[in-house]
Each structure stands twice: as structure tokens, then as C-alpha cells.
Coordinates of C-alpha atoms and ligand atoms in Angstrom, one line a residue:
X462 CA 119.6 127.2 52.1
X463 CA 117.6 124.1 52.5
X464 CA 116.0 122.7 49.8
X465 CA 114.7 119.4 51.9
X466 CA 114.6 119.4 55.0
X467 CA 113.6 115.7 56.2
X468 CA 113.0 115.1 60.2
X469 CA 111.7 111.9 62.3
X470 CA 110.2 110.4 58.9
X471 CA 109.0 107.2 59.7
X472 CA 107.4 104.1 57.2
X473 CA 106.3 100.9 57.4
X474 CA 105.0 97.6 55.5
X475 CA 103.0 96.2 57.4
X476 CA 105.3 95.0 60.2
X477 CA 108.0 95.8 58.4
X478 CA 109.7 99.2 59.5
X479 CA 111.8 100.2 56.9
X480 CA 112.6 104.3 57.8
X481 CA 113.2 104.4 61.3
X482 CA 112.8 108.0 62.2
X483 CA 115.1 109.8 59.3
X484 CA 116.2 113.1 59.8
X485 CA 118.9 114.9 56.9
X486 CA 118.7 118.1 55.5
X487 CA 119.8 118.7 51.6
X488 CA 121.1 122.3 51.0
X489 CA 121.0 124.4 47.6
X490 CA 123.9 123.3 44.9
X491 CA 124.2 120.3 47.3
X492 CA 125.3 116.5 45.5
X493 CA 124.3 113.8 47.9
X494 CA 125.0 110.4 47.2
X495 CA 123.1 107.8 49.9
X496 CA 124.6 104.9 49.9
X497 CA 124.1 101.4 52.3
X498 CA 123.3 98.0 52.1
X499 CA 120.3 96.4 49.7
X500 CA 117.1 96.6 51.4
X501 CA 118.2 99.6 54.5
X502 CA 115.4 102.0 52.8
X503 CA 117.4 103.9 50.5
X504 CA 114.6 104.1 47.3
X505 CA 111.9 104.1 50.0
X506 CA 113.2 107.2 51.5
X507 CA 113.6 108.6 48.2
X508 CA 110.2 107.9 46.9
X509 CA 108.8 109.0 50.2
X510 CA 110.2 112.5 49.0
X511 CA 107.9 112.6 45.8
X512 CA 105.0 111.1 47.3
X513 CA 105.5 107.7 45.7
X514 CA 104.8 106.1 48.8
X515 CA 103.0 107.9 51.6
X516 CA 105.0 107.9 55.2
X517 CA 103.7 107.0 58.4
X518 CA 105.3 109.7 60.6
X519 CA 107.6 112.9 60.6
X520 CA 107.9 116.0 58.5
X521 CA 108.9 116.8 55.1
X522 CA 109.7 120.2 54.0
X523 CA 110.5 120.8 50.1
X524 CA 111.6 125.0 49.8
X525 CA 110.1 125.9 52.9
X526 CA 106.8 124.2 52.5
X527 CA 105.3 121.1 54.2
X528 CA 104.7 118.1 52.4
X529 CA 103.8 116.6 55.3
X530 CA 103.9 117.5 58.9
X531 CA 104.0 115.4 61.6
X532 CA 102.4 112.7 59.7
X533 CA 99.8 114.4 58.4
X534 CA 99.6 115.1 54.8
X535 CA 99.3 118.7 52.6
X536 CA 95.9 118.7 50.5
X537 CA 95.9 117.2 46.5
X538 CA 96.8 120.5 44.8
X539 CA 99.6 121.7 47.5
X540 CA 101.5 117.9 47.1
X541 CA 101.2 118.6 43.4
X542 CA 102.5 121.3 43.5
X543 CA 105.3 120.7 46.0
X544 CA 106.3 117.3 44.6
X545 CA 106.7 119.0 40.7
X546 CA 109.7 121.0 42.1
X547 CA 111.4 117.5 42.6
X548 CA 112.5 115.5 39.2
X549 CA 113.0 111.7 39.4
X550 CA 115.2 109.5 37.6
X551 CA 114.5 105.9 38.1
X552 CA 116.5 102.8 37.7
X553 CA 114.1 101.0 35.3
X554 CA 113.8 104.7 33.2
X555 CA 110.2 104.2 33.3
X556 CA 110.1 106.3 29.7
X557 CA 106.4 105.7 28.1
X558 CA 106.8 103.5 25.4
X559 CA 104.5 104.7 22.8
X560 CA 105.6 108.1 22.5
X561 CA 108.7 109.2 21.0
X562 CA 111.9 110.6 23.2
X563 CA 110.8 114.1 22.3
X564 CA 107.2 113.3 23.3
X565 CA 108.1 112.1 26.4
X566 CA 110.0 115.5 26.9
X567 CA 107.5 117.4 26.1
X568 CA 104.2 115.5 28.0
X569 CA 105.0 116.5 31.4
X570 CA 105.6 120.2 31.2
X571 CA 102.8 120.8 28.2
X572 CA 99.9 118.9 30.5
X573 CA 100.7 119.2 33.6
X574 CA 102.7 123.1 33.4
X575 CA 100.6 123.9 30.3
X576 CA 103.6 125.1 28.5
X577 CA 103.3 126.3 24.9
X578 CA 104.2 124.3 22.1
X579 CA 106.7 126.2 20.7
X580 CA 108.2 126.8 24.9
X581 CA 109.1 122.8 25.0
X582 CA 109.9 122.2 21.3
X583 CA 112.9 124.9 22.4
X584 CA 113.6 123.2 25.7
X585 CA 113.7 119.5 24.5
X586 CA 116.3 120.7 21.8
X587 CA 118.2 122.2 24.2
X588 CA 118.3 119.4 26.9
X589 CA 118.5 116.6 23.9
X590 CA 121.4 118.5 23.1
X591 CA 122.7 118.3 26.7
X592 CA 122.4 115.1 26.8
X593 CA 124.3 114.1 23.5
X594 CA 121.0 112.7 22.3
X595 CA 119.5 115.5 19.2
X596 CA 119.7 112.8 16.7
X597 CA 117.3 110.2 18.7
X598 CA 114.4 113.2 19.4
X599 CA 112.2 111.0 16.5
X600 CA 113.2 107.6 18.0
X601 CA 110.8 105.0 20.6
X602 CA 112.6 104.0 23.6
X603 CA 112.9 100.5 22.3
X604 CA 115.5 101.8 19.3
X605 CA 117.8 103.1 22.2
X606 CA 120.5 101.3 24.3
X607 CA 120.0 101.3 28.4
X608 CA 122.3 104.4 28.4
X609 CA 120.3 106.5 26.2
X610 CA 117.3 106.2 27.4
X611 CA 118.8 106.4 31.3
X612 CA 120.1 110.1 29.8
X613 CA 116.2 110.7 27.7
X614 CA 115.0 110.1 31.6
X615 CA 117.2 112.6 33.1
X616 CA 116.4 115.2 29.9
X617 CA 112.7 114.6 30.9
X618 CA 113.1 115.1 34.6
X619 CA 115.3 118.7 33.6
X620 CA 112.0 119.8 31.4
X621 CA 110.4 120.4 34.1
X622 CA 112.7 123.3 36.0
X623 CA 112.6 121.0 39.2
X624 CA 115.0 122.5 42.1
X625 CA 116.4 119.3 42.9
X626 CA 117.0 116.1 40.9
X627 CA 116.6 112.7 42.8
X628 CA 118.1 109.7 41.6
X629 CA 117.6 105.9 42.1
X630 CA 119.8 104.0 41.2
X631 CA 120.3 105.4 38.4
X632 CA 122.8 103.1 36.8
X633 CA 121.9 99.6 38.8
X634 CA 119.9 98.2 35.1
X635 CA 122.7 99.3 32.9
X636 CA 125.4 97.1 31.3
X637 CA 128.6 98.4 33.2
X638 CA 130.2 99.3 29.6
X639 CA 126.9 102.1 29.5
X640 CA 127.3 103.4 33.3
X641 CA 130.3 105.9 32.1
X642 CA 128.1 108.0 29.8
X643 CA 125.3 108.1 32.3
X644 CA 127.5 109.2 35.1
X645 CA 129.1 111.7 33.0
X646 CA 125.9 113.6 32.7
X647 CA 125.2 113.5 36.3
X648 CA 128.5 114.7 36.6
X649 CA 128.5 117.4 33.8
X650 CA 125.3 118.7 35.9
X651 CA 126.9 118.8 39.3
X652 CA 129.4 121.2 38.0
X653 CA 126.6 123.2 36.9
X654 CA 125.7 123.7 40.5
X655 CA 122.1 121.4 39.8
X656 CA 121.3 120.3 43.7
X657 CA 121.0 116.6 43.6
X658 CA 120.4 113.4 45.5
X659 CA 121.5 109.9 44.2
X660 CA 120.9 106.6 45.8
X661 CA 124.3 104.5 44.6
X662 CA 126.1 101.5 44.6
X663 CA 128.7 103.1 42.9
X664 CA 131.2 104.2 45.9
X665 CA 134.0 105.5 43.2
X666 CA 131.2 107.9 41.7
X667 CA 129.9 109.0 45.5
X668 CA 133.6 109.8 46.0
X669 CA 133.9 111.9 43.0
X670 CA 130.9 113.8 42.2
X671 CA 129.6 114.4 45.6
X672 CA 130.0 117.0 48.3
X673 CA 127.7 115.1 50.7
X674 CA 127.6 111.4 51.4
X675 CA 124.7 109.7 53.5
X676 CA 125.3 106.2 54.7
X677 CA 122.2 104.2 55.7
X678 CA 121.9 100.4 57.2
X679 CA 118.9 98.9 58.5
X680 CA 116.2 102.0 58.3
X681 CA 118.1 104.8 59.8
X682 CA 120.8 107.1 58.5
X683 CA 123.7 106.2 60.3
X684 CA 126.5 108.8 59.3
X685 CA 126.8 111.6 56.9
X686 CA 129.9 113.7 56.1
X687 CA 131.9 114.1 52.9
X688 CA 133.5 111.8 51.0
X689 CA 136.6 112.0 52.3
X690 CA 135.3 112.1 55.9
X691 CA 133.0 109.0 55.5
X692 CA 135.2 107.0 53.1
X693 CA 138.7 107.7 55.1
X694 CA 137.6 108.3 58.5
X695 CA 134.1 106.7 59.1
X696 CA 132.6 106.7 62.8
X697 CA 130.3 103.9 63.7
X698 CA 131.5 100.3 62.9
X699 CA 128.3 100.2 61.0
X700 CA 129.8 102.0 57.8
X701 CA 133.5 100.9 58.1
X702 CA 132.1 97.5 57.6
X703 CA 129.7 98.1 54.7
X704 CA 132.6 99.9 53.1
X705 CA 135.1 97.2 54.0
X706 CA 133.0 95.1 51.7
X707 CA 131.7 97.8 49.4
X708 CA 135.3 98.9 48.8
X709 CA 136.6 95.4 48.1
Ligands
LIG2086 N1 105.9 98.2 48.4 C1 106.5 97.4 49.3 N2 105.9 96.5 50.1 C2 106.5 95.8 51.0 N3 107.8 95.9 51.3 C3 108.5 96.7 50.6 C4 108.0 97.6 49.6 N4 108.9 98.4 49.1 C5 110.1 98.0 49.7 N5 109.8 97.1 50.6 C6 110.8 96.5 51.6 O1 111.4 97.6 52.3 C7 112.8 97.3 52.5 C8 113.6 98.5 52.0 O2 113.6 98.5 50.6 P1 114.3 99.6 49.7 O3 114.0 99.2 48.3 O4 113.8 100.9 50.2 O5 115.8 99.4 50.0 P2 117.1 99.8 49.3 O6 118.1 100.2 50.3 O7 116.7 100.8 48.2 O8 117.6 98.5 48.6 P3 118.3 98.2 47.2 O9 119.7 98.9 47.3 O10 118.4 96.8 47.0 O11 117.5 98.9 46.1 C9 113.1 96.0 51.9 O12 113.0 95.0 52.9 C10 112.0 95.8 50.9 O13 111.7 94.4 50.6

């Protein structure tokens, strides 16, 4: 079963066409790692799927509804809606600095979901807990290393039930001795079966964890297969020399 189903999307900056006509599909218990060269669209795409930046053509369908259809846009409460099925993990973490990791938890699914106090105290505990982090639930960001708050991110994107988890570049800001623990989690969760998408640089962890790998260059999704199709037998030229170097 589809969860996303992307076709034709198209966005621009100006002049600048950065998604040319993107079409993939990701299915339920799915673990799809995008991978390509810096600038080929990769977090644009991805934002594009939570309305973080608004595309300029094509469809996107999130659990059979339309986000946007042929370029034109869903109404305010409908992309609300549709977008809080989706949980985003950021490079930068982007956790709110003046509350405390359990606050941030908690914010989201009490405001926006109107969940009961006692309904997220329980669910924070339990994903803190998930996330080898019950001891920091009193802590500010600033106390914790890169890793920790990269994991207090994903906690906070899980507090929200979404149906798919999408990932940029998750561990791109991290020191590399702090990228292990972060990709363990990711990991830990795709044996759960949690349907996920992860922009990447990190080819050994697209090998590993995912069932599905995406390479795109230049604005358009080139190739997709799994990992042991695209990494052993790519092809278009394209990927066998982004992976030439990406592999080196
Ligand atoms: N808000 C923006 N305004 C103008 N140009 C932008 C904006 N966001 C991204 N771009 C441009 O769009 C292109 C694609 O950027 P994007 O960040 O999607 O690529 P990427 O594949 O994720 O790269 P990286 O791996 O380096 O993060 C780049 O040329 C970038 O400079």
C-alpha cells in the first residue's frame, strides 16, 4: 500500500529548477534511503512532502489523499491535517531551545492533537526510553551532545503517531564519533516495520538498513532499486559515477 505517492512534482527558484518532474511512490513498512550529489534536490523534495516549501507542479498523495494535485494546493485545514501524518527529522534538530526535552515531546501532540496531559507524559516516557534518553527528560537541548538531541528529534517526531518518518540528513551536523548511536535508532525502528524515508550521504547505512534506494542527480530521480541492485548493478552512468566517488 502506498503511503506517498509522488508524480511529475515540479519546483523552482526563480530560474532555478531544482525537481524536474519527480515521480516515486513509498509503500507501507518501506525504508528508502535517497541518495545523490549536493545540491540535485534531495531536502527540497523532502520538504516539498511536508509543505515546507510549496511546489510548482505535479501531485502529491499522502494515504490516499491529495496534498496537491496538479499544482494546485488542498485548503489550510486539509494540508494540516495531511502533513501531521508525516514526522520530520532535520539535520540541524531544530529542538526549541527554551523548553525542556520532555517539553518539546510533549508541545506538538498537546497543542496541535490536544492530547491530555497524562496521554503524552506516558508517551514521552515511553519514547525517551526508546531512545536511551529517560535520564535527560528535565534537561535543555544545550546540556546534550549532537547525538542526543538528533535522537530527542526523532522521539519528538514518534509523539505524534505519524505513518511515515522523513529524514534529512539526519546525521550530516554530527561529529562522526555520534553518527553510530543515531543510526542505530533509525535502525532499531526499521526492524519495527516504521515506513521511512532518509536523505543520506551515508552509502554503508543505505546499504544496510534500507529496502529501497533512490538515486537522484541534477533534479530528477535517476534510478531506484534495492541496494544491492543500485550499489552492484546500477543502470545509467549517472549513478555508477556518483557511486564511483561516493564509494571511494
Ligand atoms: N530556498 C531556496 N532558495 C533558492 N535556492 C534554493 C533554496 N533551497 C535550495 N535551493 C537550491 O536548490 C538546489 C537543491 O538544493 P537541495 O538542498 O534540495 O539539494 P540537496 O541534494 O539536498 O543537497 P545537499 O546534499 O547538499 O543537502 C541547490 O542548488 C540549492 O542552492
Amino acid at each position: 500500500m502506498a503511503i506517498i505517492q509522488v508524480s511529475q512534482m515540479k519546483k523552482s527558484f526563480g530560474s532555478l529548477e531544482v525537481l524536474k518532474n519527480v515521480s516515486f511512490e513509498v509503500n507501507k513498512n518501506d525504508v528508502v534511503a535517497v541518495i545523490g550529489p549536493s545540491g540535485s534536490g534531495k531536502s527540497t523534495m523532502l520538504r516539498s512532502l511536508v509543505y515546507l516549501e510549496q511546489v510548482n507542479g505535479g501531485s502529491i498523495h499522502v494515504q490516499g489523499e491529495d496534498l496537491v494535485r496538479d499544482g494546485v494546493y488542498a485548503n489550510q485545514q486539509q494540508i494540516k491535517r495531511i502533513t501531521s501524518k508525516m514526522g520530520m527529522v532535520f539535520q540541524h534538530f531544530n529542538l526549541f531551545p527554551h523548553l525542556t526535552v520532555r517539553e518539546n515531546l510533549e508541545l506538538a501532540p498537546r497543542t496541535v492533537k490536544g492530547e491530555s496531559a497524562e496521554v503524552v507524559r506516558q508517551k514521552s516516557a515511553e519514547l525517551l526510553s526508546k531512545v536511551g534518553l529517560s535520564d535527560k527528560a528535565d534537561h535543555y537541548p544545550a546540556k546534550l551532545s549532537g547525538g542526543q538531541k538528533q535522537r530527542v528529534a526523532i522521539a519528538r517526531a514518534l509523539m505524534m503517531d505519524p505513518d511515515i518518518l522523513l529524514f534529512d540528513e539526519p546525521t550530516s551536523a554530527l561529529d562522526p564519533e555520534l553518527t553510530g548511536e543515531v543510526l542505530q535508532v533509525i535502525k532499531q525502528l526499521a526492524q519495527e516495520r516504521m515506513t521511512m524515508m532518509v536523505v543520506t550521504h551515508e552509502m554503508g547505512f543505505a546499504r544496510e538498513v534500507a529496502n529501497k534506494v533512490m538515486f537522484m542527480d541534477d533534479g530528477e530521480f535517476i534510478e531506484a532499486g534495492t541496494p544491492e541492485e543500485l550499489f552492484t548493478n546500477p543502470q545509467f552512468e549517472r549513478t555508477r559515477a556518483f557511486l564511483r566517488k561516493a564509494l571511494k
